[in-house]
């Protein structure tokens, strides 16, 4: 269903629930457990979510939907499932690590919402991405309307959600939904390279920067004040002091024109 592997400071979570990594209660709980593990491991700086199937994640489990709608309380039961998905995606979005989605195949509905909750998205050029719930008379209710509109603007979100449009990875990169797209044959290598690059940076700085970036979406927060407060905290970090000292020592031996960050 889901396996994890430590690669240096990267925790790789591989979805493997045949046939399409559909999200059911067990898989949601397993992903929650991965986040619990992250909370207790100060050495992990990156959570890399990927799939070993042709599909990244096909969204909510159809068997689960059938069972929910087969009872008198079906609507309430399905809403609770969507609520659990939303809480999971919120945890991924606010996790104090860089979260990276490697989208090798279809990411549709809840699968797309899972990817949108991550900080970094890299997709196969051939992958299919979309929030086509309108075709079923529904909407992406686990955060999809909000995150896609924040990410790409109301126009792009309206185009894709209201039109139930599914696009490929190349178009997703053009629209700003993913930061990179690669041919599927090179995707895994690109994702590993990105994960390693982020993991080489100080975790405290990544977590603080992530919080400050999130502040710009929240009118109740003062992002500029948070930047200053976080900068003060980072100056007291031993790793920050070491890195700054090394940078200053190096710059002292270089020409003045190179003494900048």
PDB file of C-alpha atoms in Angstrom:
ATOM      1  CA  UNK A   1       0.000   0.000   0.000  1.00  0.00           C
ATOM      2  CA  UNK A   2       2.780   2.412   0.939  1.00  0.00           C
ATOM      3  CA  UNK A   3       6.474   1.875   1.601  1.00  0.00           C
ATOM      4  CA  UNK A   4       9.027   4.279   3.030  1.00  0.00           C
ATOM      5  CA  UNK A   5      12.777   4.527   2.553  1.00  0.00           C
ATOM      6  CA  UNK A   6      15.373   6.884   4.000  1.00  0.00           C
ATOM      7  CA  UNK A   7      17.843   8.281   1.486  1.00  0.00           C
ATOM      8  CA  UNK A   8      20.087  10.578   3.488  1.00  0.00           C
ATOM      9  CA  UNK A   9      17.873  13.429   4.717  1.00  0.00           C
ATOM     10  CA  UNK A  10      15.051  12.451   2.333  1.00  0.00           C
ATOM     11  CA  UNK A  11      12.124  10.254   3.347  1.00  0.00           C
ATOM     12  CA  UNK A  12      10.729   8.611   0.208  1.00  0.00           C
ATOM     13  CA  UNK A  13       7.091   7.513   0.496  1.00  0.00           C
ATOM     14  CA  UNK A  14       6.080   5.274  -2.409  1.00  0.00           C
ATOM     15  CA  UNK A  15       2.383   4.721  -3.046  1.00  0.00           C
ATOM     16  CA  UNK A  16       1.656   1.162  -4.139  1.00  0.00           C
ATOM     17  CA  UNK A  17      -2.054   0.427  -3.810  1.00  0.00           C
ATOM     18  CA  UNK A  18      -3.079  -1.346  -7.006  1.00  0.00           C
ATOM     19  CA  UNK A  19      -4.509  -0.526  -9.421  1.00  0.00           C
ATOM     20  CA  UNK A  20      -4.498   3.304  -9.179  1.00  0.00           C
ATOM     21  CA  UNK A  21      -3.452   4.268  -5.625  1.00  0.00           C
ATOM     22  CA  UNK A  22      -7.026   5.212  -4.776  1.00  0.00           C
ATOM     23  CA  UNK A  23      -7.359   6.960  -1.444  1.00  0.00           C
ATOM     24  CA  UNK A  24      -9.280   4.899   1.091  1.00  0.00           C
ATOM     25  CA  UNK A  25      -9.319   5.102   4.876  1.00  0.00           C
ATOM     26  CA  UNK A  26      -6.326   2.756   5.210  1.00  0.00           C
ATOM     27  CA  UNK A  27      -4.118   4.692   2.789  1.00  0.00           C
ATOM     28  CA  UNK A  28      -5.098   8.013   4.360  1.00  0.00           C
ATOM     29  CA  UNK A  29      -4.182   6.574   7.781  1.00  0.00           C
ATOM     30  CA  UNK A  30      -0.868   5.294   6.414  1.00  0.00           C
ATOM     31  CA  UNK A  31       0.038   8.716   5.035  1.00  0.00           C
ATOM     32  CA  UNK A  32      -0.940  10.254   8.371  1.00  0.00           C
ATOM     33  CA  UNK A  33       1.442   7.820  10.071  1.00  0.00           C
ATOM     34  CA  UNK A  34       4.265   8.934   7.771  1.00  0.00           C
ATOM     35  CA  UNK A  35       3.664  12.523   8.860  1.00  0.00           C
ATOM     36  CA  UNK A  36       3.703  11.395  12.498  1.00  0.00           C
ATOM     37  CA  UNK A  37       7.080   9.792  11.841  1.00  0.00           C
ATOM     38  CA  UNK A  38       8.378  12.996  10.291  1.00  0.00           C
ATOM     39  CA  UNK A  39       7.348  14.989  13.342  1.00  0.00           C
ATOM     40  CA  UNK A  40       9.698  12.926  15.485  1.00  0.00           C
ATOM     41  CA  UNK A  41      12.699  12.902  13.145  1.00  0.00           C
ATOM     42  CA  UNK A  42      14.771  16.083  13.096  1.00  0.00           C
ATOM     43  CA  UNK A  43      17.125  14.646  10.475  1.00  0.00           C
ATOM     44  CA  UNK A  44      14.564  14.477   7.648  1.00  0.00           C
ATOM     45  CA  UNK A  45      14.373  17.648   5.545  1.00  0.00           C
ATOM     46  CA  UNK A  46      12.385  16.394   2.539  1.00  0.00           C
ATOM     47  CA  UNK A  47       9.320  14.177   2.094  1.00  0.00           C
ATOM     48  CA  UNK A  48       9.336  12.764  -1.435  1.00  0.00           C
ATOM     49  CA  UNK A  49       5.970  11.276  -2.446  1.00  0.00           C
ATOM     50  CA  UNK A  50       5.922   9.060  -5.521  1.00  0.00           C
ATOM     51  CA  UNK A  51       4.252   5.965  -6.973  1.00  0.00           C
ATOM     52  CA  UNK A  52       5.527   2.655  -8.304  1.00  0.00           C
ATOM     53  CA  UNK A  53       2.356   2.244 -10.392  1.00  0.00           C
ATOM     54  CA  UNK A  54       1.458   3.854 -13.721  1.00  0.00           C
ATOM     55  CA  UNK A  55      -0.887   6.203 -11.818  1.00  0.00           C
ATOM     56  CA  UNK A  56       0.347   8.711  -9.245  1.00  0.00           C
ATOM     57  CA  UNK A  57      -3.024   8.767  -7.451  1.00  0.00           C
ATOM     58  CA  UNK A  58      -6.471   8.285  -8.902  1.00  0.00           C
ATOM     59  CA  UNK A  59      -8.377  10.081  -6.139  1.00  0.00           C
ATOM     60  CA  UNK A  60     -11.016   8.753  -3.781  1.00  0.00           C
ATOM     61  CA  UNK A  61     -11.600   4.996  -3.763  1.00  0.00           C
ATOM     62  CA  UNK A  62     -14.659   4.045  -5.833  1.00  0.00           C
ATOM     63  CA  UNK A  63     -15.505   1.070  -3.613  1.00  0.00           C
ATOM     64  CA  UNK A  64     -15.476   3.397  -0.627  1.00  0.00           C
ATOM     65  CA  UNK A  65     -17.778   5.808  -2.437  1.00  0.00           C
ATOM     66  CA  UNK A  66     -20.179   2.962  -3.280  1.00  0.00           C
ATOM     67  CA  UNK A  67     -20.287   1.788   0.323  1.00  0.00           C
ATOM     68  CA  UNK A  68     -20.917   5.316   1.576  1.00  0.00           C
ATOM     69  CA  UNK A  69     -23.743   5.965  -0.845  1.00  0.00           C
ATOM     70  CA  UNK A  70     -25.358   2.577  -0.181  1.00  0.00           C
ATOM     71  CA  UNK A  71     -26.506   3.584   3.296  1.00  0.00           C
ATOM     72  CA  UNK A  72     -28.998   6.116   4.584  1.00  0.00           C
ATOM     73  CA  UNK A  73     -26.096   7.944   6.216  1.00  0.00           C
ATOM     74  CA  UNK A  74     -24.016   7.771   3.043  1.00  0.00           C
ATOM     75  CA  UNK A  75     -23.677  11.500   2.479  1.00  0.00           C
ATOM     76  CA  UNK A  76     -22.408  12.109   6.004  1.00  0.00           C
ATOM     77  CA  UNK A  77     -20.019   9.167   5.699  1.00  0.00           C
ATOM     78  CA  UNK A  78     -18.590  10.453   2.421  1.00  0.00           C
ATOM     79  CA  UNK A  79     -18.233  13.970   3.810  1.00  0.00           C
ATOM     80  CA  UNK A  80     -16.231  12.532   6.698  1.00  0.00           C
ATOM     81  CA  UNK A  81     -13.893  10.804   4.231  1.00  0.00           C
ATOM     82  CA  UNK A  82     -13.402  14.076   2.349  1.00  0.00           C
ATOM     83  CA  UNK A  83     -12.803  15.836   5.668  1.00  0.00           C
ATOM     84  CA  UNK A  84     -10.091  13.304   6.540  1.00  0.00           C
ATOM     85  CA  UNK A  85      -8.483  13.839   3.141  1.00  0.00           C
ATOM     86  CA  UNK A  86      -8.545  17.590   3.677  1.00  0.00           C
ATOM     87  CA  UNK A  87      -6.929  17.255   7.106  1.00  0.00           C
ATOM     88  CA  UNK A  88      -4.224  15.015   5.636  1.00  0.00           C
ATOM     89  CA  UNK A  89      -3.486  17.501   2.854  1.00  0.00           C
ATOM     90  CA  UNK A  90      -3.340  20.340   5.388  1.00  0.00           C
ATOM     91  CA  UNK A  91      -0.762  18.363   7.374  1.00  0.00           C
ATOM     92  CA  UNK A  92       1.316  17.848   4.226  1.00  0.00           C
ATOM     93  CA  UNK A  93       1.019  21.522   3.331  1.00  0.00           C
ATOM     94  CA  UNK A  94       2.167  22.695   6.774  1.00  0.00           C
ATOM     95  CA  UNK A  95       4.747  19.974   7.493  1.00  0.00           C
ATOM     96  CA  UNK A  96       8.103  21.483   8.587  1.00  0.00           C
ATOM     97  CA  UNK A  97       9.882  19.810   5.669  1.00  0.00           C
ATOM     98  CA  UNK A  98       9.958  20.344   1.921  1.00  0.00           C
ATOM     99  CA  UNK A  99       7.308  18.112   0.341  1.00  0.00           C
ATOM    100  CA  UNK A 100       7.894  16.945  -3.220  1.00  0.00           C
ATOM    101  CA  UNK A 101       5.371  15.156  -5.450  1.00  0.00           C
ATOM    102  CA  UNK A 102       6.842  13.074  -8.269  1.00  0.00           C
ATOM    103  CA  UNK A 103       3.900  12.712 -10.664  1.00  0.00           C
ATOM    104  CA  UNK A 104       4.747   9.899 -13.016  1.00  0.00           C
ATOM    105  CA  UNK A 105       1.192   9.112 -14.102  1.00  0.00           C
ATOM    106  CA  UNK A 106      -2.363  10.331 -13.701  1.00  0.00           C
ATOM    107  CA  UNK A 107      -3.066  12.669 -10.787  1.00  0.00           C
ATOM    108  CA  UNK A 108      -6.805  13.189 -10.855  1.00  0.00           C
ATOM    109  CA  UNK A 109      -9.349  14.409  -8.317  1.00  0.00           C
ATOM    110  CA  UNK A 110      -8.069  13.663  -4.841  1.00  0.00           C
ATOM    111  CA  UNK A 111      -4.742  12.620  -6.358  1.00  0.00           C
ATOM    112  CA  UNK A 112      -4.337  16.073  -7.848  1.00  0.00           C
ATOM    113  CA  UNK A 113      -5.320  17.578  -4.482  1.00  0.00           C
ATOM    114  CA  UNK A 114      -2.586  15.503  -2.845  1.00  0.00           C
ATOM    115  CA  UNK A 115      -0.041  16.895  -5.310  1.00  0.00           C
ATOM    116  CA  UNK A 116      -1.292  20.454  -4.819  1.00  0.00           C
ATOM    117  CA  UNK A 117      -0.686  20.143  -1.074  1.00  0.00           C
ATOM    118  CA  UNK A 118       3.025  19.597  -1.737  1.00  0.00           C
ATOM    119  CA  UNK A 119       5.543  22.426  -2.012  1.00  0.00           C
ATOM    120  CA  UNK A 120       7.235  21.094  -5.135  1.00  0.00           C
ATOM    121  CA  UNK A 121       5.705  19.217  -8.053  1.00  0.00           C
ATOM    122  CA  UNK A 122       7.581  17.586 -10.915  1.00  0.00           C
ATOM    123  CA  UNK A 123       5.530  15.700 -13.500  1.00  0.00           C
ATOM    124  CA  UNK A 124       6.096  13.438 -16.434  1.00  0.00           C
ATOM    125  CA  UNK A 125       5.341  15.285 -19.638  1.00  0.00           C
ATOM    126  CA  UNK A 126       2.942  12.436 -20.485  1.00  0.00           C
ATOM    127  CA  UNK A 127       1.144  12.486 -17.094  1.00  0.00           C
ATOM    128  CA  UNK A 128      -2.517  13.489 -16.885  1.00  0.00           C
ATOM    129  CA  UNK A 129      -3.500  16.052 -14.261  1.00  0.00           C
ATOM    130  CA  UNK A 130      -6.877  17.504 -13.421  1.00  0.00           C
ATOM    131  CA  UNK A 131      -9.783  18.096 -11.078  1.00  0.00           C
ATOM    132  CA  UNK A 132     -12.635  16.672 -13.198  1.00  0.00           C
ATOM    133  CA  UNK A 133     -15.178  16.227 -10.366  1.00  0.00           C
ATOM    134  CA  UNK A 134     -17.721  18.451 -12.148  1.00  0.00           C
ATOM    135  CA  UNK A 135     -18.298  15.571 -14.567  1.00  0.00           C
ATOM    136  CA  UNK A 136     -19.881  13.699 -11.630  1.00  0.00           C
ATOM    137  CA  UNK A 137     -21.822  16.700 -10.380  1.00  0.00           C
ATOM    138  CA  UNK A 138     -19.245  17.234  -7.619  1.00  0.00           C
ATOM    139  CA  UNK A 139     -16.335  19.555  -6.889  1.00  0.00           C
ATOM    140  CA  UNK A 140     -12.796  19.021  -5.564  1.00  0.00           C
ATOM    141  CA  UNK A 141     -13.764  19.373  -1.920  1.00  0.00           C
ATOM    142  CA  UNK A 142     -10.537  18.438  -0.136  1.00  0.00           C
ATOM    143  CA  UNK A 143      -8.880  21.774  -0.865  1.00  0.00           C
ATOM    144  CA  UNK A 144      -8.613  21.649  -4.644  1.00  0.00           C
ATOM    145  CA  UNK A 145     -10.579  24.800  -5.442  1.00  0.00           C
ATOM    146  CA  UNK A 146      -8.606  26.828  -2.925  1.00  0.00           C
ATOM    147  CA  UNK A 147      -5.103  25.553  -3.618  1.00  0.00           C
ATOM    148  CA  UNK A 148      -5.353  25.622  -7.415  1.00  0.00           C
ATOM    149  CA  UNK A 149      -6.767  29.170  -7.390  1.00  0.00           C
ATOM    150  CA  UNK A 150      -4.012  30.337  -5.004  1.00  0.00           C
ATOM    151  CA  UNK A 151      -1.351  28.641  -7.089  1.00  0.00           C
ATOM    152  CA  UNK A 152      -2.373  29.683 -10.601  1.00  0.00           C
ATOM    153  CA  UNK A 153      -5.013  32.362 -10.189  1.00  0.00           C
ATOM    154  CA  UNK A 154      -8.765  32.328 -10.566  1.00  0.00           C
ATOM    155  CA  UNK A 155      -8.697  32.191 -14.351  1.00  0.00           C
ATOM    156  CA  UNK A 156      -6.708  28.983 -14.629  1.00  0.00           C
ATOM    157  CA  UNK A 157      -8.608  27.374 -11.740  1.00  0.00           C
ATOM    158  CA  UNK A 158     -11.934  28.255 -13.379  1.00  0.00           C
ATOM    159  CA  UNK A 159     -10.788  26.875 -16.724  1.00  0.00           C
ATOM    160  CA  UNK A 160      -9.713  23.525 -15.293  1.00  0.00           C
ATOM    161  CA  UNK A 161     -12.311  22.969 -12.560  1.00  0.00           C
ATOM    162  CA  UNK A 162     -15.414  24.354 -14.272  1.00  0.00           C
ATOM    163  CA  UNK A 163     -14.453  22.676 -17.541  1.00  0.00           C
ATOM    164  CA  UNK A 164     -13.430  19.384 -15.903  1.00  0.00           C
ATOM    165  CA  UNK A 165     -10.310  19.662 -18.056  1.00  0.00           C
ATOM    166  CA  UNK A 166      -7.462  17.173 -17.864  1.00  0.00           C
ATOM    167  CA  UNK A 167      -4.065  18.371 -19.084  1.00  0.00           C
ATOM    168  CA  UNK A 168      -0.654  16.795 -19.562  1.00  0.00           C
ATOM    169  CA  UNK A 169       2.497  17.545 -17.601  1.00  0.00           C
ATOM    170  CA  UNK A 170       3.882  19.917 -20.217  1.00  0.00           C
ATOM    171  CA  UNK A 171       0.767  22.091 -20.106  1.00  0.00           C
ATOM    172  CA  UNK A 172       0.727  21.873 -16.311  1.00  0.00           C
ATOM    173  CA  UNK A 173       4.226  23.351 -16.246  1.00  0.00           C
ATOM    174  CA  UNK A 174       3.218  26.115 -18.655  1.00  0.00           C
ATOM    175  CA  UNK A 175       0.280  27.034 -16.395  1.00  0.00           C
ATOM    176  CA  UNK A 176       2.436  26.979 -13.265  1.00  0.00           C
ATOM    177  CA  UNK A 177       0.751  23.953 -11.687  1.00  0.00           C
ATOM    178  CA  UNK A 178       3.997  21.983 -11.614  1.00  0.00           C
ATOM    179  CA  UNK A 179       7.426  23.571 -11.427  1.00  0.00           C
ATOM    180  CA  UNK A 180       9.062  21.075 -13.803  1.00  0.00           C
ATOM    181  CA  UNK A 181       7.999  18.531 -16.397  1.00  0.00           C
ATOM    182  CA  UNK A 182      10.263  15.859 -17.827  1.00  0.00           C
ATOM    183  CA  UNK A 183       9.838  12.922 -20.201  1.00  0.00           C
ATOM    184  CA  UNK A 184       8.721   9.956 -18.096  1.00  0.00           C
ATOM    185  CA  UNK A 185      12.013   8.143 -18.727  1.00  0.00           C
ATOM    186  CA  UNK A 186      13.938  10.945 -16.983  1.00  0.00           C
ATOM    187  CA  UNK A 187      11.399  11.818 -14.285  1.00  0.00           C
ATOM    188  CA  UNK A 188      12.712   9.643 -11.434  1.00  0.00           C
ATOM    189  CA  UNK A 189      16.253  10.944 -11.883  1.00  0.00           C
ATOM    190  CA  UNK A 190      15.012  14.550 -11.912  1.00  0.00           C
ATOM    191  CA  UNK A 191      12.937  14.007  -8.765  1.00  0.00           C
ATOM    192  CA  UNK A 192      15.848  12.377  -6.917  1.00  0.00           C
ATOM    193  CA  UNK A 193      18.115  15.248  -7.906  1.00  0.00           C
ATOM    194  CA  UNK A 194      15.614  17.826  -6.677  1.00  0.00           C
ATOM    195  CA  UNK A 195      15.037  16.004  -3.394  1.00  0.00           C
ATOM    196  CA  UNK A 196      18.774  15.795  -2.753  1.00  0.00           C
ATOM    197  CA  UNK A 197      19.231  19.472  -3.591  1.00  0.00           C
ATOM    198  CA  UNK A 198      16.610  20.602  -1.089  1.00  0.00           C
ATOM    199  CA  UNK A 199      17.827  18.125   1.526  1.00  0.00           C
ATOM    200  CA  UNK A 200      21.336  19.607   1.378  1.00  0.00           C
ATOM    201  CA  UNK A 201      20.014  22.887   2.814  1.00  0.00           C
ATOM    202  CA  UNK A 202      19.483  23.530   6.558  1.00  0.00           C
ATOM    203  CA  UNK A 203      16.132  22.160   7.697  1.00  0.00           C
ATOM    204  CA  UNK A 204      15.469  25.078  10.055  1.00  0.00           C
ATOM    205  CA  UNK A 205      15.879  27.584   7.214  1.00  0.00           C
ATOM    206  CA  UNK A 206      13.621  25.562   4.912  1.00  0.00           C
ATOM    207  CA  UNK A 207      10.904  25.272   7.570  1.00  0.00           C
ATOM    208  CA  UNK A 208      11.067  28.982   8.419  1.00  0.00           C
ATOM    209  CA  UNK A 209      10.983  30.028   4.764  1.00  0.00           C
ATOM    210  CA  UNK A 210       8.045  27.699   4.142  1.00  0.00           C
ATOM    211  CA  UNK A 211       6.090  29.297   7.021  1.00  0.00           C
ATOM    212  CA  UNK A 212       6.811  32.792   5.736  1.00  0.00           C
ATOM    213  CA  UNK A 213       5.767  31.911   2.188  1.00  0.00           C
ATOM    214  CA  UNK A 214       2.479  30.550   3.579  1.00  0.00           C
ATOM    215  CA  UNK A 215       1.904  33.790   5.492  1.00  0.00           C
ATOM    216  CA  UNK A 216       1.312  35.752   2.293  1.00  0.00           C
ATOM    217  CA  UNK A 217      -1.903  33.773   1.729  1.00  0.00           C
ATOM    218  CA  UNK A 218      -3.280  34.579   5.194  1.00  0.00           C
ATOM    219  CA  UNK A 219      -4.654  38.095   5.805  1.00  0.00           C
ATOM    220  CA  UNK A 220      -4.489  37.501   9.572  1.00  0.00           C
ATOM    221  CA  UNK A 221      -0.688  37.142   9.461  1.00  0.00           C
ATOM    222  CA  UNK A 222       2.035  39.745   8.951  1.00  0.00           C
ATOM    223  CA  UNK A 223       4.482  38.015   6.676  1.00  0.00           C
ATOM    224  CA  UNK A 224       7.067  40.803   6.901  1.00  0.00           C
ATOM    225  CA  UNK A 225       7.085  40.603  10.697  1.00  0.00           C
ATOM    226  CA  UNK A 226       7.351  36.816  10.514  1.00  0.00           C
ATOM    227  CA  UNK A 227      10.375  37.143   8.224  1.00  0.00           C
ATOM    228  CA  UNK A 228      12.181  39.294  10.790  1.00  0.00           C
ATOM    229  CA  UNK A 229      11.239  37.038  13.701  1.00  0.00           C
ATOM    230  CA  UNK A 230      12.338  33.941  11.793  1.00  0.00           C
ATOM    231  CA  UNK A 231      15.585  35.601  10.744  1.00  0.00           C
ATOM    232  CA  UNK A 232      16.362  36.361  14.396  1.00  0.00           C
ATOM    233  CA  UNK A 233      15.722  32.735  15.337  1.00  0.00           C
ATOM    234  CA  UNK A 234      17.879  31.457  12.477  1.00  0.00           C
ATOM    235  CA  UNK A 235      20.808  33.650  13.512  1.00  0.00           C
ATOM    236  CA  UNK A 236      20.867  31.678  16.754  1.00  0.00           C
ATOM    237  CA  UNK A 237      21.034  28.321  14.974  1.00  0.00           C
ATOM    238  CA  UNK A 238      24.500  26.677  15.231  1.00  0.00           C
ATOM    239  CA  UNK A 239      24.325  25.512  11.620  1.00  0.00           C
ATOM    240  CA  UNK A 240      23.447  29.015  10.423  1.00  0.00           C
ATOM    241  CA  UNK A 241      26.356  30.490  12.371  1.00  0.00           C
ATOM    242  CA  UNK A 242      28.720  27.904  10.917  1.00  0.00           C
ATOM    243  CA  UNK A 243      27.572  28.460   7.357  1.00  0.00           C
ATOM    244  CA  UNK A 244      27.671  32.251   7.646  1.00  0.00           C
ATOM    245  CA  UNK A 245      31.143  32.124   9.191  1.00  0.00           C
ATOM    246  CA  UNK A 246      32.397  29.890   6.372  1.00  0.00           C
ATOM    247  CA  UNK A 247      30.865  32.213   3.776  1.00  0.00           C
ATOM    248  CA  UNK A 248      32.451  35.294   5.371  1.00  0.00           C
ATOM    249  CA  UNK A 249      35.839  33.569   5.580  1.00  0.00           C
ATOM    250  CA  UNK A 250      35.652  32.610   1.913  1.00  0.00           C
ATOM    251  CA  UNK A 251      34.554  36.078   0.834  1.00  0.00           C
ATOM    252  CA  UNK A 252      37.464  37.654   2.693  1.00  0.00           C
ATOM    253  CA  UNK A 253      39.838  35.979   0.211  1.00  0.00           C
ATOM    254  CA  UNK A 254      37.850  36.972  -2.881  1.00  0.00           C
ATOM    255  CA  UNK A 255      37.593  40.220  -4.792  1.00  0.00           C
ATOM    256  CA  UNK A 256      35.098  42.812  -3.435  1.00  0.00           C
ATOM    257  CA  UNK A 257      32.763  42.297  -6.398  1.00  0.00           C
ATOM    258  CA  UNK A 258      32.098  38.716  -5.223  1.00  0.00           C
ATOM    259  CA  UNK A 259      31.348  39.520  -1.583  1.00  0.00           C
ATOM    260  CA  UNK A 260      27.573  39.033  -1.905  1.00  0.00           C
ATOM    261  CA  UNK A 261      25.041  36.326  -1.388  1.00  0.00           C
TER     262      UNK A 261
END
